[in-house]
XYZ file of C-alpha atoms in Angstrom:
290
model
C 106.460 146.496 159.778
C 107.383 148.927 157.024
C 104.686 148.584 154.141
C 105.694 147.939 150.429
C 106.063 150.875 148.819
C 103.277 151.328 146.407
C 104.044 150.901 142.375
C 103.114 154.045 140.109
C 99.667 152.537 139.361
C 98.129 152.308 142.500
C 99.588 155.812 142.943
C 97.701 157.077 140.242
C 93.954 155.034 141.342
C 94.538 156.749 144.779
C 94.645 160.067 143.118
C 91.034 161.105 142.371
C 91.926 164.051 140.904
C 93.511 162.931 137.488
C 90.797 160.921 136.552
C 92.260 161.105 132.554
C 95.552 159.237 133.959
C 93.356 156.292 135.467
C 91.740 156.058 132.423
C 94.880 156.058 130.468
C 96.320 153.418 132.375
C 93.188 151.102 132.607
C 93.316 151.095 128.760
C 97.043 150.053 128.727
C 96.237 147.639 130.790
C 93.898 146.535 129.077
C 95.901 146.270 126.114
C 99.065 144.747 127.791
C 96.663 141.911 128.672
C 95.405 141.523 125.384
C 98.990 141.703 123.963
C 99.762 138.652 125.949
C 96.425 136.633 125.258
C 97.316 136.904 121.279
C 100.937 135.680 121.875
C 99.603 132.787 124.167
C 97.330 132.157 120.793
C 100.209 132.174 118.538
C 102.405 130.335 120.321
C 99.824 127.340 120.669
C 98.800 127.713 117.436
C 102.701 127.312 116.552
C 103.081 124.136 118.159
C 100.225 122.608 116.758
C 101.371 123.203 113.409
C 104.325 122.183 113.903
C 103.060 118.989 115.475
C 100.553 118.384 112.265
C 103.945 118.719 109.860
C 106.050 116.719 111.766
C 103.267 113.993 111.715
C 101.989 114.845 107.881
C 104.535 112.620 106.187
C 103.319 109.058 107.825
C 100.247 109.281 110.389
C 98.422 112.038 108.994
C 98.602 110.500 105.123
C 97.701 107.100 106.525
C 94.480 108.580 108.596
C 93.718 110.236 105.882
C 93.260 106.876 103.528
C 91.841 104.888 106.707
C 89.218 101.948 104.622
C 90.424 103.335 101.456
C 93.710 101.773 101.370
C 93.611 100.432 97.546
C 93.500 96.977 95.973
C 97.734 97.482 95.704
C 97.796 97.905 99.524
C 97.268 94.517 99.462
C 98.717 93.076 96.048
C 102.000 94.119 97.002
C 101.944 91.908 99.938
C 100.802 89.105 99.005
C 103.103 88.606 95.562
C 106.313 89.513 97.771
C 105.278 85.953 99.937
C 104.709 84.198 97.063
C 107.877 85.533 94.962
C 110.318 84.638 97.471
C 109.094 81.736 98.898
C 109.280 79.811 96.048
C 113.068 80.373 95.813
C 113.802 79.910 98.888
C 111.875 76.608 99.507
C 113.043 75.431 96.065
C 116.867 75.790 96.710
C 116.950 75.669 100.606
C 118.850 73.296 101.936
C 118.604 70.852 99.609
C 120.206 72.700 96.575
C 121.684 75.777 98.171
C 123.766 74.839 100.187
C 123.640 70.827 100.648
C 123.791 70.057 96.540
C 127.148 72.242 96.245
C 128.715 71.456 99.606
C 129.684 68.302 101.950
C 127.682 67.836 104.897
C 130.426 68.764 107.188
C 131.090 72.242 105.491
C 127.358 72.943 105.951
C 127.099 72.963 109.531
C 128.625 76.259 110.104
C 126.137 77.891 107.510
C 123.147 75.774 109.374
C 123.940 77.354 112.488
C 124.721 80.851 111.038
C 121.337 81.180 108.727
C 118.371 81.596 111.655
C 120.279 84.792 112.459
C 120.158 86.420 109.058
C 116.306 85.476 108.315
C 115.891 87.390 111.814
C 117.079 90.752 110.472
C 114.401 91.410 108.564
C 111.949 90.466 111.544
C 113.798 92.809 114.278
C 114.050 95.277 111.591
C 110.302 95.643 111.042
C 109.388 95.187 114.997
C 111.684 98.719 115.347
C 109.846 100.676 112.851
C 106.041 99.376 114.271
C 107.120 99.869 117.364
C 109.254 102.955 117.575
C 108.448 104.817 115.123
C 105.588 105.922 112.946
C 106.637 105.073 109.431
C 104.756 102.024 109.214
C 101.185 102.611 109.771
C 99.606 101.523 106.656
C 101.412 100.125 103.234
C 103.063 103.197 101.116
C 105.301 103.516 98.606
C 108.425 103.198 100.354
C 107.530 99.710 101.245
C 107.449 98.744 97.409
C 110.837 99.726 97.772
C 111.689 96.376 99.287
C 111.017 95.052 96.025
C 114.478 95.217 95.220
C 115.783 92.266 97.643
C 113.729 89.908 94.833
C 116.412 90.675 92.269
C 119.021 88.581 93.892
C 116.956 85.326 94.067
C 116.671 84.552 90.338
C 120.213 85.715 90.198
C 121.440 83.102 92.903
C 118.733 79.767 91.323
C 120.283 80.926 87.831
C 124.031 80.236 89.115
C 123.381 77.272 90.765
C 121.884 75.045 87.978
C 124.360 76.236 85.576
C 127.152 75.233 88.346
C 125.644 72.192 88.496
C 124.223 71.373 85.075
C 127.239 73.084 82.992
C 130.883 73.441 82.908
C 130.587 77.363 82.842
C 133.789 77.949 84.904
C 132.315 81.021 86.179
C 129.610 79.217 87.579
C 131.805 75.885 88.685
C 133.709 77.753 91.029
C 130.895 77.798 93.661
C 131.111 73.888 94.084
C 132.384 72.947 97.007
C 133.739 76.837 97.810
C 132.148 77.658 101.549
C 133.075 81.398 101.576
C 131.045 81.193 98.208
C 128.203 79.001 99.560
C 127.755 80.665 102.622
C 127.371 84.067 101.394
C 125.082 83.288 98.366
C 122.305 81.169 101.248
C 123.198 84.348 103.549
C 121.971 86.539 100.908
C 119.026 84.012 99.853
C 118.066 84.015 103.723
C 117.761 87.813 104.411
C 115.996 88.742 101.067
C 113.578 86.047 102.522
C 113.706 87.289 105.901
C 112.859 90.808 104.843
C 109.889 90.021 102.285
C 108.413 87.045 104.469
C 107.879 89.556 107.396
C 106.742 92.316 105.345
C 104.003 90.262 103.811
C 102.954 89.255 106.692
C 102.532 92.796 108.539
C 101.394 94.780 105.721
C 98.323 92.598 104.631
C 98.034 92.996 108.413
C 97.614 96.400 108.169
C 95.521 95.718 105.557
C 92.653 94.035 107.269
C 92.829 96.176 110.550
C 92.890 99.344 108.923
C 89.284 98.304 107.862
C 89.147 97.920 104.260
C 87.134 95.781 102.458
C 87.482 92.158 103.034
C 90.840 92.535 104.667
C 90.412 89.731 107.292
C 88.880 87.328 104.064
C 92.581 88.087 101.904
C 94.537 87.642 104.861
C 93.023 84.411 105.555
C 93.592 83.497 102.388
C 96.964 84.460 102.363
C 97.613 82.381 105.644
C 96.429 79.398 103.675
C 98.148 79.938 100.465
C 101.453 80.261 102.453
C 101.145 77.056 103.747
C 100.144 75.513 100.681
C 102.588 77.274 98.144
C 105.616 76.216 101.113
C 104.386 72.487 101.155
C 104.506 72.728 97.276
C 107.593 74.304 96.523
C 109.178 72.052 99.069
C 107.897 68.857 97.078
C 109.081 70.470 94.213
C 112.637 70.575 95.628
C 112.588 67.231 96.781
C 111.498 65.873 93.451
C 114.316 68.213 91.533
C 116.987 67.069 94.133
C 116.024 63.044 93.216
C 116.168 63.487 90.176
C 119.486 64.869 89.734
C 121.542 62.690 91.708
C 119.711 59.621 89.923
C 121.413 61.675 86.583
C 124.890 62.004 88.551
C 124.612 65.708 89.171
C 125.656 65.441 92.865
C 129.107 65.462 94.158
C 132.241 65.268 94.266
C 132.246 65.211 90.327
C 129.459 66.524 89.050
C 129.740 63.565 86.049
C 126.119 62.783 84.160
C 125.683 58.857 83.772
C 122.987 59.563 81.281
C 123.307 59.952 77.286
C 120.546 62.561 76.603
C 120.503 65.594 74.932
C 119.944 68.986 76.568
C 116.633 69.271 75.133
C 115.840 65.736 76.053
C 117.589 66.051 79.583
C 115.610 69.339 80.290
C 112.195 67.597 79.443
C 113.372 64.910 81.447
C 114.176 66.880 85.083
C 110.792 68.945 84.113
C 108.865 65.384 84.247
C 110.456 63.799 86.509
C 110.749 66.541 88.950
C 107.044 66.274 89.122
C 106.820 62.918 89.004
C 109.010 62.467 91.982
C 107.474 65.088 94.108
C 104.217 63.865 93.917
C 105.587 60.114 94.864
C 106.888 61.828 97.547
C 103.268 63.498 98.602
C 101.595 60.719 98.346
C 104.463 58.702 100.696
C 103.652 61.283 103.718
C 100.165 59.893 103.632
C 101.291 56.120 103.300
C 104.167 56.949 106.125
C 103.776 54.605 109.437
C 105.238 57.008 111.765
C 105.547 53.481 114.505
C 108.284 52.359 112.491
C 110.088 55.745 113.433
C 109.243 55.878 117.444
């Protein structure tokens, strides 16, 4: 077989005489080699800070503040539960949308509303699992802050539409396009803040701050108690307005009162009437319902 034919290098090392050549090629060598180690070096070096900018924004600012999260890592939380819950428990269903609308007209917007709380939920369970923008509470989540302002907004046009003649606000009775898209709106500002709570006081506790575990427990038990409340409190404000005549189709008061004395009068006897109805769940035979 015909041998390779030999490069210009091993020409040279079989050459004893030039011994100045073989040492001028064993330096260039020698500094091809290093040439190549050094852009190895920078290349890796490239990537890896590249990596640590892509990540500085979310993971490396939230490993950087790991026990040291901040007493409004946890604030935030907790009053966006308690902020919207009370809305929603005070007007749904029993003001917003059964108080303005027949039962029939409601059953579209029953069926409808467990799909709009859920955006919130799938919306959150794509950024902690997909991405890496939520992995601890930062500013941006504050941001969600904004979904509160349409909950006063919506309880502030309902009890004028149903304790004034504010045509403006009168229009809403008994309108389902109207209805529908005010609980729509009620139910994902809910769905979005409930959620959020939930996760970042979550965070919270796991990310090992102090006493995370103790204020999410409390926050589990607060929840349940501030829903149980604000659903008495609905129950007692519903009562008492049909017993006035606010109900429909008419919307006609049977009492004589004054504003002043009919506003003192719902504030009393909205509490009056929900704690009845408290203390009835305890008295309840549940037999006489089997």
């Amino acid at each position: 077989m015909k041998e390779p034919a030999k490069s210009a290098i091993d020409y040279l090392f079989e050459n004893p005489q030039e011994e100045g050549t073989k040492q001028k090629v064993e330096t260039l060598e020698k500094l091809i080699k290093s040439e190549k180690s050094n852009s190895d070096n920078s290349e890796a070096q490239t990537e890896t800070n590249t990596g640590k900018t892509a990540e500085s924004l979310c993971v490396q600012y939230c490993r950087e503040r790991v026990g040291r999260d901040g007493i409004g890592s946890a604030l935030s939380p907790l009053l966006l539960y308690w902020s919207s819950t009370m809305f929603k428990d005070f007007l749904f269903p029993a003001t917003l949308p059964y108080g303005l609308l027949t039962r029939d007209k409601c059953h579209i917007i029953n069926v409808m509303t467990p799909i709009f709380m859920n955006i919130g939920p799938v919306t959150f369970f794509v950024l902690d699992n997909f991405t890496d923008v939520f992995g601890c509470w930062s500013w941006y989540f504050d941001m969600f802050w904004v979904l509160f302002i349409p909950l006063p907004i919506l309880l502030t046009f309902v009890l004028r539409a149903i304790f004034t003649r504010d045509p403006a606000a009168r229009c809403i009775i008994n309108s389902r396009p109207r209805v529908t898209c005010m609980t729509f709106m009620l139910m994902v500002s809910f769905g979005y803040m409930e959620p959020l709570s939930y996760m970042g006081l979550a965070k919270y506790a796991f990310r090992q701050n102090p006493g995370g575990f103790t204020i999410m427990g409390y926050h589990v038990t607060s929840a349940f108690l501030c829903r149980a409340l604000f659903s008495k409190i609905s129950v007692g404000f519903s009562d008492t307005r049909i017993s006035l005549g606010y109900h429909l189709p008419k919307f006609r008061p049977t009492h004589r009162m004054s504003k002043k004395n009919l506003y003192m009068y719902l504030f009393k006897e909205t509490f009056r009437r929900a704690l009845r109805d408290f203390k009835g769940d305890f008295k309840l035979d549940i037999k006489k319902y089997l």
